[in-house]
PDB file of C-alpha atoms in Angstrom:
ATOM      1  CA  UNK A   1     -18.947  -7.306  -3.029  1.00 43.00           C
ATOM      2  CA  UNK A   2     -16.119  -9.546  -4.772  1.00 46.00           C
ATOM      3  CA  UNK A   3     -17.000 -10.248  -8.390  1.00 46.00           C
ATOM      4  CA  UNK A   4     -15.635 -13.602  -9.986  1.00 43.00           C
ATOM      5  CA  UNK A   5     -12.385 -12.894 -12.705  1.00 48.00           C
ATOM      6  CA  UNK A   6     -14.435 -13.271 -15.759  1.00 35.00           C
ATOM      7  CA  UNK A   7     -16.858 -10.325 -14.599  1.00 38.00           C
ATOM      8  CA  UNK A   8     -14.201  -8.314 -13.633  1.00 42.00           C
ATOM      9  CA  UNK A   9     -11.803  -9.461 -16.542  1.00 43.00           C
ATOM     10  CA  UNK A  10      -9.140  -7.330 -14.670  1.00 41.00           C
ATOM     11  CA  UNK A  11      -5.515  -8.276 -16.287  1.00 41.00           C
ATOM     12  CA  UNK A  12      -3.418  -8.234 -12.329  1.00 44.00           C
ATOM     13  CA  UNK A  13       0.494  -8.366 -12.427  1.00 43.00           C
ATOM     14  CA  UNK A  14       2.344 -11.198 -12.237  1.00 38.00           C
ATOM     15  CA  UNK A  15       3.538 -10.085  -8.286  1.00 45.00           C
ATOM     16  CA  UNK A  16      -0.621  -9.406  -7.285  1.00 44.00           C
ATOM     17  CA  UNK A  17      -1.653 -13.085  -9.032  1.00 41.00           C
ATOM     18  CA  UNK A  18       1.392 -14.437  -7.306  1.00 49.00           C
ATOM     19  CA  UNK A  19      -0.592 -13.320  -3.815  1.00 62.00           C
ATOM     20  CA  UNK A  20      -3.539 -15.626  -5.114  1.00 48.00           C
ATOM     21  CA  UNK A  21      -6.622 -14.546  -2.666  1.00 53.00           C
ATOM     22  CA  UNK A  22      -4.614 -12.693  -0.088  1.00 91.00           C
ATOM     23  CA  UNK A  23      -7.258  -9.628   1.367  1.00 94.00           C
ATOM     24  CA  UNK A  24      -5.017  -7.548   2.524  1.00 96.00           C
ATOM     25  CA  UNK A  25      -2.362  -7.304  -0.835  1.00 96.00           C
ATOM     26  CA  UNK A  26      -5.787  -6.875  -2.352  1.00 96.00           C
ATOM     27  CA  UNK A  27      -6.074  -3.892  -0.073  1.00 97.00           C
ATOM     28  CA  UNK A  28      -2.784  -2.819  -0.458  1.00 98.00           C
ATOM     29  CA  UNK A  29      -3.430  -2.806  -4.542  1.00 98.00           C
ATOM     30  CA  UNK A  30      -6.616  -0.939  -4.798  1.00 98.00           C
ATOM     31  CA  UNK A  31      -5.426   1.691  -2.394  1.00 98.00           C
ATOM     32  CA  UNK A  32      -2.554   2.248  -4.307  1.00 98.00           C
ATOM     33  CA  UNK A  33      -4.984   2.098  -7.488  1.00 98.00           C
ATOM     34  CA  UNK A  34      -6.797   5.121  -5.894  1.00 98.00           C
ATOM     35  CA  UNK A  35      -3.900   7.098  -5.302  1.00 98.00           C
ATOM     36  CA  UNK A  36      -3.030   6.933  -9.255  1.00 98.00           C
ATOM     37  CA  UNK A  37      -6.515   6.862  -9.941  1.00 98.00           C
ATOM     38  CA  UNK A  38      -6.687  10.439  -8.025  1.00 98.00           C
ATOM     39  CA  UNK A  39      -3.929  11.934 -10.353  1.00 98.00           C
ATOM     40  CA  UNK A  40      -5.965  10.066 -13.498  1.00 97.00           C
ATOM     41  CA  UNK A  41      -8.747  12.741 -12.128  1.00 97.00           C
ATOM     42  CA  UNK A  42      -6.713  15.369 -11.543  1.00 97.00           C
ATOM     43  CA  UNK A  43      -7.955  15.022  -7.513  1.00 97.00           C
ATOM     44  CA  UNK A  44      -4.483  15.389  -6.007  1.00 94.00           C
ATOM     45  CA  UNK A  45      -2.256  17.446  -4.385  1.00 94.00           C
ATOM     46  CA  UNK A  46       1.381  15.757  -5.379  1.00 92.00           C
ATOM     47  CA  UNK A  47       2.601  14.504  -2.223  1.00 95.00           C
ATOM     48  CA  UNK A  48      -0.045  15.987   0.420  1.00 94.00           C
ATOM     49  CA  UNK A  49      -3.608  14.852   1.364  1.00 94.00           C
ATOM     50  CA  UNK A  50      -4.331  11.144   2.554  1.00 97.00           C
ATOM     51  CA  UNK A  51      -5.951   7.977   1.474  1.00 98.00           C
ATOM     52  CA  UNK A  52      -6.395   5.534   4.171  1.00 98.00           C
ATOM     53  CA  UNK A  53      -7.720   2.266   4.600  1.00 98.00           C
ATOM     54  CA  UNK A  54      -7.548  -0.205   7.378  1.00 97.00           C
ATOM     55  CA  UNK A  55      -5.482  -3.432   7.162  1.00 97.00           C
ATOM     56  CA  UNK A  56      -8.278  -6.427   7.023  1.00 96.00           C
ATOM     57  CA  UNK A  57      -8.726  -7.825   9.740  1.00 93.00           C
ATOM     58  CA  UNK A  58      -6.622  -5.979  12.096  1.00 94.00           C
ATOM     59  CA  UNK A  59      -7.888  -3.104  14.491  1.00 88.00           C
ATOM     60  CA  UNK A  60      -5.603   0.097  14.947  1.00 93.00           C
ATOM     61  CA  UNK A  61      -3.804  -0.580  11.944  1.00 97.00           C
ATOM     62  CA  UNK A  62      -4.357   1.613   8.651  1.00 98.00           C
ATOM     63  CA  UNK A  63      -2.454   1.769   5.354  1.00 98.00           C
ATOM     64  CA  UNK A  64      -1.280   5.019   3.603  1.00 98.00           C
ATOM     65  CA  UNK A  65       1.491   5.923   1.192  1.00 98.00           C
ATOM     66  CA  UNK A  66       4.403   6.763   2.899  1.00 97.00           C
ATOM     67  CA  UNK A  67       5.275  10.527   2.847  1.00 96.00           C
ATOM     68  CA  UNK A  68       7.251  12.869   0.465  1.00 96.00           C
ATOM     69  CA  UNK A  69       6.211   9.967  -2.646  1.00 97.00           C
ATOM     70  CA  UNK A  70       4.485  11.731  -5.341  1.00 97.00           C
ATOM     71  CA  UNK A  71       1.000   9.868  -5.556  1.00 97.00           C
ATOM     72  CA  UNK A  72       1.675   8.914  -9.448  1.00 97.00           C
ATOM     73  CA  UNK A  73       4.222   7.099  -7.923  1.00 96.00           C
ATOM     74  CA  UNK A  74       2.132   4.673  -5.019  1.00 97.00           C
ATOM     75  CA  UNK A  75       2.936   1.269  -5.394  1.00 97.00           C
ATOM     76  CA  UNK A  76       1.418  -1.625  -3.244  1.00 98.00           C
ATOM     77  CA  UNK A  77       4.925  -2.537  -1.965  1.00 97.00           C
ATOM     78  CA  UNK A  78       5.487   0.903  -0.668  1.00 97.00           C
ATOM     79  CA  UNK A  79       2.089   1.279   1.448  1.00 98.00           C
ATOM     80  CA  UNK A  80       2.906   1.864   4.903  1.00 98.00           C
ATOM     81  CA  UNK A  81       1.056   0.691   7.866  1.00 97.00           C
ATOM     82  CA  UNK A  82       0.582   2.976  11.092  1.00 97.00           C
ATOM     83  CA  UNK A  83      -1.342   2.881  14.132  1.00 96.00           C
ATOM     84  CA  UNK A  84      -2.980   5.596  16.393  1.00 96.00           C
ATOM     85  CA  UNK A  85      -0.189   6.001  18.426  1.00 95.00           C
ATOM     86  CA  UNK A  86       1.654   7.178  15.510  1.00 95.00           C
ATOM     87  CA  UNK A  87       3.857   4.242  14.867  1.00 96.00           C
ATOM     88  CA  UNK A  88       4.870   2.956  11.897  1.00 97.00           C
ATOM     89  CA  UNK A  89       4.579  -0.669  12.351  1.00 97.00           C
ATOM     90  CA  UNK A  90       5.718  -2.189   8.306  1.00 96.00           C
ATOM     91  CA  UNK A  91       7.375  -0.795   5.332  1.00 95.00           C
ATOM     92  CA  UNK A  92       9.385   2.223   4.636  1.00 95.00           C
ATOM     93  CA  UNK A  93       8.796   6.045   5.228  1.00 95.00           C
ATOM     94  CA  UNK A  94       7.317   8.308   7.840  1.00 95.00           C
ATOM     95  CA  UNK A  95       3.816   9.276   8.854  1.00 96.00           C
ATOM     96  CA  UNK A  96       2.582  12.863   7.942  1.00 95.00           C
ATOM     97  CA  UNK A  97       0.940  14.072  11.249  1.00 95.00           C
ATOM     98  CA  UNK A  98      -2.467  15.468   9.622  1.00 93.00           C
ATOM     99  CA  UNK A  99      -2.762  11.754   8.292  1.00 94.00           C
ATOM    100  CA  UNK A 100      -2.530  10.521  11.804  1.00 96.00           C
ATOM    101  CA  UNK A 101      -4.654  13.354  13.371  1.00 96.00           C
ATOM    102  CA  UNK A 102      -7.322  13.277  10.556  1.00 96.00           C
ATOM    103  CA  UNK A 103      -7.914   9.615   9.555  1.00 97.00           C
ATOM    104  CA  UNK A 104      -7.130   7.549  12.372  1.00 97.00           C
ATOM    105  CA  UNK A 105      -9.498   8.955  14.818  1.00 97.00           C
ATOM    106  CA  UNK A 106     -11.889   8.798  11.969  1.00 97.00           C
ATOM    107  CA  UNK A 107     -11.271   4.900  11.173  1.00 97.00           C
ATOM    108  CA  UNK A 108     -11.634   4.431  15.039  1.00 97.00           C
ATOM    109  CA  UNK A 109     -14.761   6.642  15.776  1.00 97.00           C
ATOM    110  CA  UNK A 110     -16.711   5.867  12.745  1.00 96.00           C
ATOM    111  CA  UNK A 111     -15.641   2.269  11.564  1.00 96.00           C
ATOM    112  CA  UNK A 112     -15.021   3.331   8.409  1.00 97.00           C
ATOM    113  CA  UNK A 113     -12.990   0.848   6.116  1.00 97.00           C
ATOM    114  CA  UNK A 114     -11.411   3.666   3.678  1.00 98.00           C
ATOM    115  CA  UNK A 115     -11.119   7.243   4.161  1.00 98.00           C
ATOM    116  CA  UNK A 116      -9.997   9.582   1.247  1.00 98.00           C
ATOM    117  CA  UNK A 117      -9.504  13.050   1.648  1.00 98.00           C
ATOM    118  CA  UNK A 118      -8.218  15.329  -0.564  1.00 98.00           C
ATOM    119  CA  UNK A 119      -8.414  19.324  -1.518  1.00 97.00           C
ATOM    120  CA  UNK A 120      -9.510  18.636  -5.090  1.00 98.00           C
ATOM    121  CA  UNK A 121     -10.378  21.448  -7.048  1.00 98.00           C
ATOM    122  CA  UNK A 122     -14.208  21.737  -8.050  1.00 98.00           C
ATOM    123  CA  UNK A 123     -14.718  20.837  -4.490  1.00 98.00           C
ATOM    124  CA  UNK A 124     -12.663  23.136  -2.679  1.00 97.00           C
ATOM    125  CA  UNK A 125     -14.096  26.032  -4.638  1.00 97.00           C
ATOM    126  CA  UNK A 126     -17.369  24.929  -3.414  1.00 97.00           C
ATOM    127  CA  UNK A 127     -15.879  24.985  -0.151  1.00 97.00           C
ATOM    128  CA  UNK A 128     -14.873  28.497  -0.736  1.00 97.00           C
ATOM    129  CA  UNK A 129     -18.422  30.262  -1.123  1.00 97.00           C
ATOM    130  CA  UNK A 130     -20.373  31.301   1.662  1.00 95.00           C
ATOM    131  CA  UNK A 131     -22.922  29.054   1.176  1.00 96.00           C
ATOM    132  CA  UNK A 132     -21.217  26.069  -0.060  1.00 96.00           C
ATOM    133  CA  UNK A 133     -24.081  23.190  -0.243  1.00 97.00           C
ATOM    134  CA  UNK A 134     -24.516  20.839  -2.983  1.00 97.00           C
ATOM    135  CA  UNK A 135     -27.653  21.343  -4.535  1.00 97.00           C
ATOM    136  CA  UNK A 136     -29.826  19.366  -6.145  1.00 96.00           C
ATOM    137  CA  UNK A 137     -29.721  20.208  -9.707  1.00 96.00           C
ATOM    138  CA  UNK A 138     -28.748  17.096 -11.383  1.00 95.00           C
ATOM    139  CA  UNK A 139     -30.102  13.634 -11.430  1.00 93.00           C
ATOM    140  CA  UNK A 140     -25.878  12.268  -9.976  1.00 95.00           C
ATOM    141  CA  UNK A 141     -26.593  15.105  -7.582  1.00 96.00           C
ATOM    142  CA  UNK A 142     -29.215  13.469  -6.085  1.00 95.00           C
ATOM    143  CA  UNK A 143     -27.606  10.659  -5.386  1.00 93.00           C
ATOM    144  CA  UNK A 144     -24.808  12.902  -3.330  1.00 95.00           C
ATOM    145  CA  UNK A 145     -26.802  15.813  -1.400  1.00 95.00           C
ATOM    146  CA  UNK A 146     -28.561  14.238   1.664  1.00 92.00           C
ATOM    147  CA  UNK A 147     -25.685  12.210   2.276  1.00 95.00           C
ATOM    148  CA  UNK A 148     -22.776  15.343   3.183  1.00 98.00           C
ATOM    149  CA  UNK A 149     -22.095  16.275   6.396  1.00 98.00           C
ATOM    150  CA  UNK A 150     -20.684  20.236   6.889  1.00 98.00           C
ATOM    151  CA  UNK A 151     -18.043  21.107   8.769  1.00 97.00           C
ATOM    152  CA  UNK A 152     -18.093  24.727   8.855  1.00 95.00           C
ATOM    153  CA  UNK A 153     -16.215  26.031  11.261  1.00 88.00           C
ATOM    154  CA  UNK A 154     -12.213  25.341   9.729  1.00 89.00           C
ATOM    155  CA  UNK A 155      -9.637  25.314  12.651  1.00 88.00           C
ATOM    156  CA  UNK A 156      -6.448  25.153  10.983  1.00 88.00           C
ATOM    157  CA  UNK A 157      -4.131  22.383  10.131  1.00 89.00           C
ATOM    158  CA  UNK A 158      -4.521  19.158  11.667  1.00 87.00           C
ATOM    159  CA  UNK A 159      -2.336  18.833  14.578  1.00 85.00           C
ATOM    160  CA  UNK A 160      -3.736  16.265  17.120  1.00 92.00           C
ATOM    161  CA  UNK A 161      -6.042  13.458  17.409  1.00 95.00           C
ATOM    162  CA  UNK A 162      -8.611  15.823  18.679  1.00 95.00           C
ATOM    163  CA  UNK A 163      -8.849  17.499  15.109  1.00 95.00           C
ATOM    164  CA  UNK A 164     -10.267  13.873  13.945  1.00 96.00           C
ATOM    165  CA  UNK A 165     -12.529  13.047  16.854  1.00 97.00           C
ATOM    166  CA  UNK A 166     -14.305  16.673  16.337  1.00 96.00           C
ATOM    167  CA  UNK A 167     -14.188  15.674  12.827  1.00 97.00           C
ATOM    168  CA  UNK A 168     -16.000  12.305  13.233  1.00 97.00           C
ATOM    169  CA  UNK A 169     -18.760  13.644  14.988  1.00 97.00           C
ATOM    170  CA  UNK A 170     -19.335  16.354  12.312  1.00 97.00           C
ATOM    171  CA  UNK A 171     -19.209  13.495   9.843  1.00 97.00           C
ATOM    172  CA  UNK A 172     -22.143  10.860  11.980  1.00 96.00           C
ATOM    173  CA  UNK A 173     -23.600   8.449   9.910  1.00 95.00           C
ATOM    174  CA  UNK A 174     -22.830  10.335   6.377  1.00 97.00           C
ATOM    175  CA  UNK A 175     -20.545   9.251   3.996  1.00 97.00           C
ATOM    176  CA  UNK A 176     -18.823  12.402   2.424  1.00 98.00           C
ATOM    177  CA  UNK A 177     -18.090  15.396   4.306  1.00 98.00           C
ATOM    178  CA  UNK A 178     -17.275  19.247   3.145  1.00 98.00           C
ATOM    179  CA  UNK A 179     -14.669  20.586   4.989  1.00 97.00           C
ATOM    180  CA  UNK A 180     -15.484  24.858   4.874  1.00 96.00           C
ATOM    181  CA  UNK A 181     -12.358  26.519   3.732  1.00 96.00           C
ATOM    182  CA  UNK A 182     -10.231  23.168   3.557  1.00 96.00           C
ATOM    183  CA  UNK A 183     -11.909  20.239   1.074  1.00 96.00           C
ATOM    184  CA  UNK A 184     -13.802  17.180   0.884  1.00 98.00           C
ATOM    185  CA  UNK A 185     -14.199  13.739   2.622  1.00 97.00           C
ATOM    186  CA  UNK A 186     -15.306  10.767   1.549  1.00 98.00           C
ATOM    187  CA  UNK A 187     -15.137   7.058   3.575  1.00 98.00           C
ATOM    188  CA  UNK A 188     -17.071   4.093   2.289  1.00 97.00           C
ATOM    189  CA  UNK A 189     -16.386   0.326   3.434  1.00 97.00           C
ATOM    190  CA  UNK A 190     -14.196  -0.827   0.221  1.00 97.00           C
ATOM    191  CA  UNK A 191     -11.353   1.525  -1.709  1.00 98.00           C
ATOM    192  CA  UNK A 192     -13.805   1.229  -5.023  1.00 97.00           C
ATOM    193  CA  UNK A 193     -16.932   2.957  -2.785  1.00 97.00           C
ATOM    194  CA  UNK A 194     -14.989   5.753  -1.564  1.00 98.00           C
ATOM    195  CA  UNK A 195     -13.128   6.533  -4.835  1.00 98.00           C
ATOM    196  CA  UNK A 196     -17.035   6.189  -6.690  1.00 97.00           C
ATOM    197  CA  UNK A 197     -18.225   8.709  -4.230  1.00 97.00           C
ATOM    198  CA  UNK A 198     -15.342  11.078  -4.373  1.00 98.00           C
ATOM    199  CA  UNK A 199     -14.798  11.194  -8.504  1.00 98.00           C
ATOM    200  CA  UNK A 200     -18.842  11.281  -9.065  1.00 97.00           C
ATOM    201  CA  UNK A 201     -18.221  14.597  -5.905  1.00 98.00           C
ATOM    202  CA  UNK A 202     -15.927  16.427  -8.216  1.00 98.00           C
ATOM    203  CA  UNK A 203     -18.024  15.863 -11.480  1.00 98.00           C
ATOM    204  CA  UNK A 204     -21.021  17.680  -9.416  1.00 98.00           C
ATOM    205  CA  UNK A 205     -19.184  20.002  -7.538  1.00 98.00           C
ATOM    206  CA  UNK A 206     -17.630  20.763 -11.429  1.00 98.00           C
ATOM    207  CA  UNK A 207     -21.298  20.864 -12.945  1.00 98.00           C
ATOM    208  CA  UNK A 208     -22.665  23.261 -10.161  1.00 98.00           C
ATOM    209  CA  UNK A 209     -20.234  26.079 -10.140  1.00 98.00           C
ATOM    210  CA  UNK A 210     -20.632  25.803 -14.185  1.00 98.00           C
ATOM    211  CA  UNK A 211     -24.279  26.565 -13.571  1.00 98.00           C
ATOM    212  CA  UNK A 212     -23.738  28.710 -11.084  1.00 97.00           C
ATOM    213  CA  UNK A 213     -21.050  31.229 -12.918  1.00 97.00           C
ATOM    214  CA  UNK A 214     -24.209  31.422 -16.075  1.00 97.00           C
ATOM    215  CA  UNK A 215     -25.684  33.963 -13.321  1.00 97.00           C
ATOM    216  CA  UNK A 216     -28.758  32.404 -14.582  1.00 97.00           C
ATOM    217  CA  UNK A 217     -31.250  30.476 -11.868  1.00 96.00           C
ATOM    218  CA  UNK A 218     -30.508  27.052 -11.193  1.00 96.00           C
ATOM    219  CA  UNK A 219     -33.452  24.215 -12.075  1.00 96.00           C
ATOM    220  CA  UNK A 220     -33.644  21.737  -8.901  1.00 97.00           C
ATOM    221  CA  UNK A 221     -35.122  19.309  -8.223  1.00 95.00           C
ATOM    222  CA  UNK A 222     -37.823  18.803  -5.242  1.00 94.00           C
ATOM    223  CA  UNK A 223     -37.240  16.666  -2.152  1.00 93.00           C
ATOM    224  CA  UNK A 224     -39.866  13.828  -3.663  1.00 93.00           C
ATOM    225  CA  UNK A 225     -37.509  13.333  -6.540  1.00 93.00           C
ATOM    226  CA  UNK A 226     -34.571  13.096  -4.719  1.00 93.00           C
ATOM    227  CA  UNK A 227     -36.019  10.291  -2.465  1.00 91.00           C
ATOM    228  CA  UNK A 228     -37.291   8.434  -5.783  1.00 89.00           C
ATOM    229  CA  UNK A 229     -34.084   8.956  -7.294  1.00 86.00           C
ATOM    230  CA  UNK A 230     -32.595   7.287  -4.370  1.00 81.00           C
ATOM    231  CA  UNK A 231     -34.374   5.065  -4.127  1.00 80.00           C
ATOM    232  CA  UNK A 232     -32.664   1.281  -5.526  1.00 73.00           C
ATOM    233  CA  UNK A 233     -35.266   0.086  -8.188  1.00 76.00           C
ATOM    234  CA  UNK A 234     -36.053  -3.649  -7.906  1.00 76.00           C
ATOM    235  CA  UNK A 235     -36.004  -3.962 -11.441  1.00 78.00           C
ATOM    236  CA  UNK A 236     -32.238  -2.637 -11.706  1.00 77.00           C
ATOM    237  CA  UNK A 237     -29.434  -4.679 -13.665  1.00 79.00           C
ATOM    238  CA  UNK A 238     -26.834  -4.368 -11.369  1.00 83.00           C
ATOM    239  CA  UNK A 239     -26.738  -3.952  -7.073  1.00 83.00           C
ATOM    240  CA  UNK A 240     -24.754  -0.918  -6.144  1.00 81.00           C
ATOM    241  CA  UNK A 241     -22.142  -2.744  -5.199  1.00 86.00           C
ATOM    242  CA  UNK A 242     -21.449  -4.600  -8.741  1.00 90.00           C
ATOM    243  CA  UNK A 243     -21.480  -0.586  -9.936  1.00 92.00           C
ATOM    244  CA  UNK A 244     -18.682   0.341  -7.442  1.00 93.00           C
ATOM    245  CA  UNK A 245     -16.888  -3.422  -8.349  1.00 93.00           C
ATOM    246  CA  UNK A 246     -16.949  -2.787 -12.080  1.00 95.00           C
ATOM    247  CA  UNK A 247     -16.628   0.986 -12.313  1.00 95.00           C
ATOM    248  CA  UNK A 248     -13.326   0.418 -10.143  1.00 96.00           C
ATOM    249  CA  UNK A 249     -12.064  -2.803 -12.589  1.00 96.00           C
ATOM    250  CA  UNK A 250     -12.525  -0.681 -15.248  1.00 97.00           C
ATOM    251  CA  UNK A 251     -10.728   2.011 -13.730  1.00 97.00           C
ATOM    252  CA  UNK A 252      -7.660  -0.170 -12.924  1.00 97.00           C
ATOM    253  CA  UNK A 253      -7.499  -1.026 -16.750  1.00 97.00           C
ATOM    254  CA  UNK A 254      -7.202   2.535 -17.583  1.00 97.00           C
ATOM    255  CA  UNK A 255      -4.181   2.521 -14.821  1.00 97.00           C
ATOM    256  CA  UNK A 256      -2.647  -0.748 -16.413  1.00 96.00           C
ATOM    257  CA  UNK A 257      -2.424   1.283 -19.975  1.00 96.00           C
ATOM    258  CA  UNK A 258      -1.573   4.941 -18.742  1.00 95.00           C
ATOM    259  CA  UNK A 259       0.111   4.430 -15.445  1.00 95.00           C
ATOM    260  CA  UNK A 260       0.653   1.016 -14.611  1.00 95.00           C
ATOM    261  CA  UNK A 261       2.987  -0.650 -11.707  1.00 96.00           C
ATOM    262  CA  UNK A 262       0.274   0.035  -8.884  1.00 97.00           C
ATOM    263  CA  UNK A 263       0.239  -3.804  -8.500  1.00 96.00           C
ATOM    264  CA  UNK A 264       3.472  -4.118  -7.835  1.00 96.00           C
TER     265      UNK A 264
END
């Protein structure tokens, strides 16, 4: 959902007003938003992982940040775009091949808008145990648990297309997925879902392993009160979707003070 200015009050650089209402340099901003967002959170791996997101309006054609630039560094300028066959089609810099094998069969397969997919750290040592489910212990949990998909059965790194289409079958109709052994995935249908979904992932993933290393049993809650909890209360101030708009505007004013030129 697209909130007017004055909601949003978002202060956009010269270059990204100069684009007026153009969708896809509104794309190209908020992905590379994410990407310094994502070092904000400490979710990043410097160069490596992948945040994709598919050029409005086009099929087969998928933004990411070039390879080899730090993710601090993503501008909107520098974005990329690629298509399944591998070819990069605008801008400047090469295509990783796990970004090719991973997301595009994904964006394909599932229709997913945005994918994100990183081997943040709370996560990944989720990933790590055994049993590595999210649990229900927390009221944000809630909101997270019946909507993972697990892949547990890691087959090294990503070196075909055939890595993503076994991939988006694992993942179905969910919207994050736990990769055993590897990290997290999270796809939603704008940049500020996915990014909502994979910061409030961390925060949980954070809060359970705290709970868990007490040694002390963990408090969770029953399977009525996660289906009230998700359930959207008629009464409620704000849709979902002005949450994700305005958690993500507010977001992009943190970037414009500590890291700003994303716009650019």
């Amino acid at each position: 959902m697209e909130l007017p200015d004055p909601v949003l009050k978002h202060r956009r650089s010269t270059r990204e007003m100069n684009h007026g209402n153009d969708e896809i340099w509104r794309a190209r901003v908020h992905l590379a938003a994410a990407n310094r967002l994502a070092v904000y959170d400490d979710l990043e791996e410097g160069i490596d992982n992948h945040f994709t997101m598919r050029v409005p309006g086009q099929e087969d054609r998928y933004l990411v940040l070039p390879f080899g630039l730090h993710w601090s560094e993503a501008r909107a300028s520098d974005l990329i775009v690629f298509n399944e066959a591998g070819e990069v089609l605008e801008g400047n810099g090469s295509l990783e091949l796990s970004a090719l094998s991973i997301h595009a069969p994904l964006h394909r397969i599932t229709g997913a808008n945005v994918i994100l997919h990183t081997h943040q750290t709370w996560a990944l040592a989720l990933n790590m145990l055994e049993d590595n489910r999210l649990l229900p212990g927390s009221q944000t949990a809630a909101f997270l648990t019946r909507n993972i998909a697990y892949d547990d059965g890691y087959t090294g790194l990503a070196a075909s297309l055939s890595e993503g289409e076994r991939l988006a079958a694992v993942l179905g109709d969910k919207q994050i997925m736990f990769m055993k052994n590897h990290g997290v995935l999270a796809v939603g249908d704008t940049v500020a879902q996915a990014y909502r979904r994979l910061y409030k992932l961390e925060r949980v993933c954070r809060a359970q392993i705290l709970a868990m290393s007490t040694g002390r049993p963990l408090a969770l809650l029953d399977e009525t009160m996660v289906k009230k909890v998700e359930s959207p209360n008629p009464r409620n101030s704000h849709s979902q979707e002005e949450r994700e708009a305005l958690y993500f505007a507010a977001m992009m004013r943190v970037l414009d003070r500590q890291m700003p030129g994303y716009a650019d």
